[in-house]
Amino acid sequence: MTVERVTTKLRKVGNSLGVTIPKELLERLGACEDNTVALRHENGSLRLEVVNPEFESLVTAYREGNEKYRNALRELSK
C-alpha cells in the first residue's frame, strides 16, 4: 500500500468546511465530478473512498437476502 501525504486547506462553504482535492490525486482514485465519496474516521485519520454504486447495490441486496433467509441459510450451512 502506497502512502502519500497531500496537504490542503479547509475552506468555509456555507455553514460547513470544505476541502479541495488535487486533480492528480482524484485521477489516481478514479474519481470525477458528481461521484459519491465516503469518509471514514480511523485511528485519528480521515480516509476517503470513492463509492461504487453498483457494488453498493450488490451489498444491499446481499444484506436484505441474508436477513430474509437467515434461518434457511443457517440450516443449509450444517
XYZ file of N, CA and C in Angstrom:
234
model
N 0.842 -1.172 0.000
C 0.000 0.000 0.000
C 0.889 1.237 0.000
N 0.678 2.111 -0.951
C 1.430 3.348 -1.040
C 0.760 4.411 -0.185
N 1.555 5.047 0.644
C 1.037 6.121 1.478
C 1.574 7.426 0.921
N 0.676 8.318 0.604
C 1.059 9.614 0.069
C 0.399 10.687 0.916
N 1.137 11.719 1.207
C 0.594 12.804 2.015
C 0.431 14.033 1.141
N -0.775 14.538 1.081
C -1.092 15.748 0.339
C -1.706 16.721 1.323
N -1.234 17.942 1.337
C -1.803 18.932 2.242
C -2.662 19.913 1.458
N -3.719 20.365 2.100
C -4.628 21.343 1.516
C -5.303 22.086 2.665
N -5.986 23.150 2.368
C -6.617 23.957 3.415
C -8.108 23.694 3.489
N -8.647 23.805 4.688
C -10.097 23.767 4.873
C -10.633 25.161 4.557
N -11.758 25.206 3.862
C -12.361 26.486 3.489
C -13.835 26.473 3.880
N -14.340 27.632 4.240
C -15.729 27.766 4.632
C -16.615 27.622 3.400
N -17.608 26.737 3.494
C -18.608 26.522 2.444
C -19.959 26.563 3.148
N -20.649 27.685 3.072
C -21.898 27.832 3.811
C -21.624 27.746 5.299
N -22.324 26.853 5.993
C -22.114 26.652 7.429
C -21.144 25.518 7.716
N -20.512 24.977 6.689
C -19.608 23.832 6.845
C -18.203 24.225 6.415
N -17.307 23.260 6.478
C -15.962 23.421 5.947
C -15.782 22.441 4.808
N -15.080 22.866 3.778
C -14.830 22.008 2.626
C -13.345 21.878 2.381
N -12.991 20.885 1.622
C -11.592 20.653 1.277
C -11.499 20.452 -0.230
N -10.450 20.987 -0.839
C -10.213 20.810 -2.263
C -9.199 19.688 -2.435
N -9.537 18.703 -3.261
C -8.645 17.570 -3.500
C -7.969 17.787 -4.845
N -6.634 17.729 -4.898
C -5.920 17.968 -6.155
C -6.362 17.010 -7.264
N -6.420 17.528 -8.479
C -6.872 16.780 -9.643
C -6.082 15.480 -9.836
N -4.763 15.540 -9.667
C -3.915 14.357 -9.878
C -4.290 13.228 -8.924
N -4.595 13.588 -7.698
C -4.978 12.579 -6.708
C -6.339 11.978 -7.049
N -7.272 12.813 -7.475
C -8.590 12.317 -7.886
C -8.483 11.369 -9.071
N -7.614 11.689 -10.020
C -7.420 10.805 -11.178
C -6.900 9.450 -10.746
N -5.963 9.426 -9.778
C -5.437 8.152 -9.291
C -6.494 7.353 -8.540
N -7.446 8.054 -7.915
C -8.547 7.375 -7.225
C -9.624 6.908 -8.193
N -9.581 7.398 -9.418
C -10.624 7.074 -10.380
C -11.894 7.857 -10.113
N -11.759 9.013 -9.477
C -12.916 9.826 -9.111
C -13.097 10.968 -10.098
N -14.339 11.381 -10.255
C -14.638 12.534 -11.093
C -15.832 13.277 -10.503
N -16.162 14.386 -11.104
C -17.259 15.222 -10.610
C -18.549 14.415 -10.502
N -19.305 14.676 -9.477
C -20.590 14.040 -9.189
C -20.476 12.620 -8.644
N -19.249 12.092 -8.452
C -19.103 10.809 -7.760
C -19.463 10.996 -6.300
N -19.899 9.932 -5.673
C -20.147 9.949 -4.240
C -18.909 9.390 -3.556
N -18.515 10.022 -2.466
C -17.364 9.541 -1.709
C -17.799 9.250 -0.277
N -17.092 8.343 0.344
C -17.339 8.010 1.742
C -16.129 8.464 2.549
N -16.384 9.077 3.683
C -15.317 9.469 4.597
C -15.381 8.564 5.811
N -14.233 8.039 6.189
C -14.185 7.132 7.338
C -13.104 7.625 8.298
N -13.467 7.737 9.561
C -12.515 8.150 10.591
C -11.907 6.903 11.204
N -10.598 6.737 11.060
C -9.902 5.555 11.578
C -8.638 5.971 12.313
N -8.580 5.677 13.579
C -7.363 5.896 14.367
C -6.785 7.297 14.191
N -7.626 8.303 14.245
C -7.151 9.680 14.137
C -6.912 10.159 12.728
N -7.190 9.312 11.742
C -7.018 9.691 10.345
C -8.371 9.717 9.657
N -8.447 10.441 8.571
C -9.659 10.511 7.774
C -9.383 9.810 6.455
N -10.188 8.827 6.117
C -9.994 8.041 4.897
C -11.090 8.382 3.896
N -10.708 8.613 2.661
C -11.636 8.966 1.592
C -11.719 7.796 0.621
N -12.945 7.362 0.321
C -13.146 6.259 -0.622
C -14.186 6.670 -1.648
N -13.934 6.362 -2.903
C -14.926 6.593 -3.944
C -15.936 5.462 -3.861
N -17.212 5.806 -3.805
C -18.275 4.815 -3.667
C -18.675 4.313 -5.055
N -18.682 2.999 -5.205
C -19.108 2.374 -6.453
C -20.581 2.008 -6.294
N -21.499 2.735 -6.972
C -22.932 2.489 -6.785
C -23.349 1.051 -7.102
N -22.725 0.430 -8.097
C -23.068 -0.953 -8.445
C -22.714 -1.889 -7.298
N -21.528 -1.720 -6.732
C -21.105 -2.547 -5.608
C -22.009 -2.319 -4.410
N -22.353 -1.062 -4.147
C -23.225 -0.746 -3.021
C -24.589 -1.417 -3.168
N -25.115 -1.455 -4.392
C -26.417 -2.108 -4.591
C -26.313 -3.617 -4.377
N -25.173 -4.210 -4.751
C -24.971 -5.641 -4.508
C -24.883 -5.942 -3.013
N -24.195 -5.087 -2.278
C -24.084 -5.269 -0.828
C -25.458 -5.145 -0.183
N -26.247 -4.178 -0.621
C -27.593 -4.002 -0.089
C -28.451 -5.238 -0.360
N -28.377 -5.763 -1.589
C -29.144 -6.963 -1.935
C -28.707 -8.148 -1.079
N -27.399 -8.296 -0.869
C -26.893 -9.378 -0.020
C -27.447 -9.256 1.397
N -27.366 -8.051 1.953
C -27.831 -7.857 3.332
C -29.317 -8.149 3.472
N -30.109 -7.706 2.500
C -31.552 -7.965 2.547
C -31.843 -9.461 2.449
N -31.161 -10.149 1.519
C -31.351 -11.598 1.364
C -30.878 -12.364 2.579
N -29.763 -11.941 3.133
C -29.226 -12.599 4.317
C -30.185 -12.457 5.492
N -30.776 -11.287 5.641
C -31.738 -11.061 6.734
C -33.007 -11.889 6.517
N -33.511 -11.873 5.296
C -34.771 -12.549 4.992
C -34.657 -14.069 5.130
N -33.528 -14.611 4.683
C -33.362 -16.070 4.654
C -32.346 -16.569 5.685
N -32.200 -15.839 6.774
C -31.207 -16.175 7.806
C -31.352 -17.605 8.298
N -32.576 -18.002 8.647
C -32.803 -19.355 9.198
C -32.502 -20.430 8.163
N -32.953 -20.236 6.930
C -32.704 -21.213 5.877
C -31.205 -21.341 5.604
N -30.502 -20.221 5.568
C -29.061 -20.260 5.322
C -28.327 -20.953 6.465
N -28.796 -20.744 7.685
C -28.172 -21.419 8.839
C -28.360 -22.931 8.715
N -29.546 -23.371 8.332
C -29.808 -24.811 8.181
C -28.988 -25.400 7.031
N -28.877 -24.675 5.935
C -28.106 -25.164 4.785
C -26.620 -25.271 5.087
N -26.127 -24.454 6.018
C -24.704 -24.461 6.323
C -24.283 -25.633 7.203
N -25.275 -26.394 7.728
C -24.965 -27.527 8.614
C -24.486 -28.719 7.831
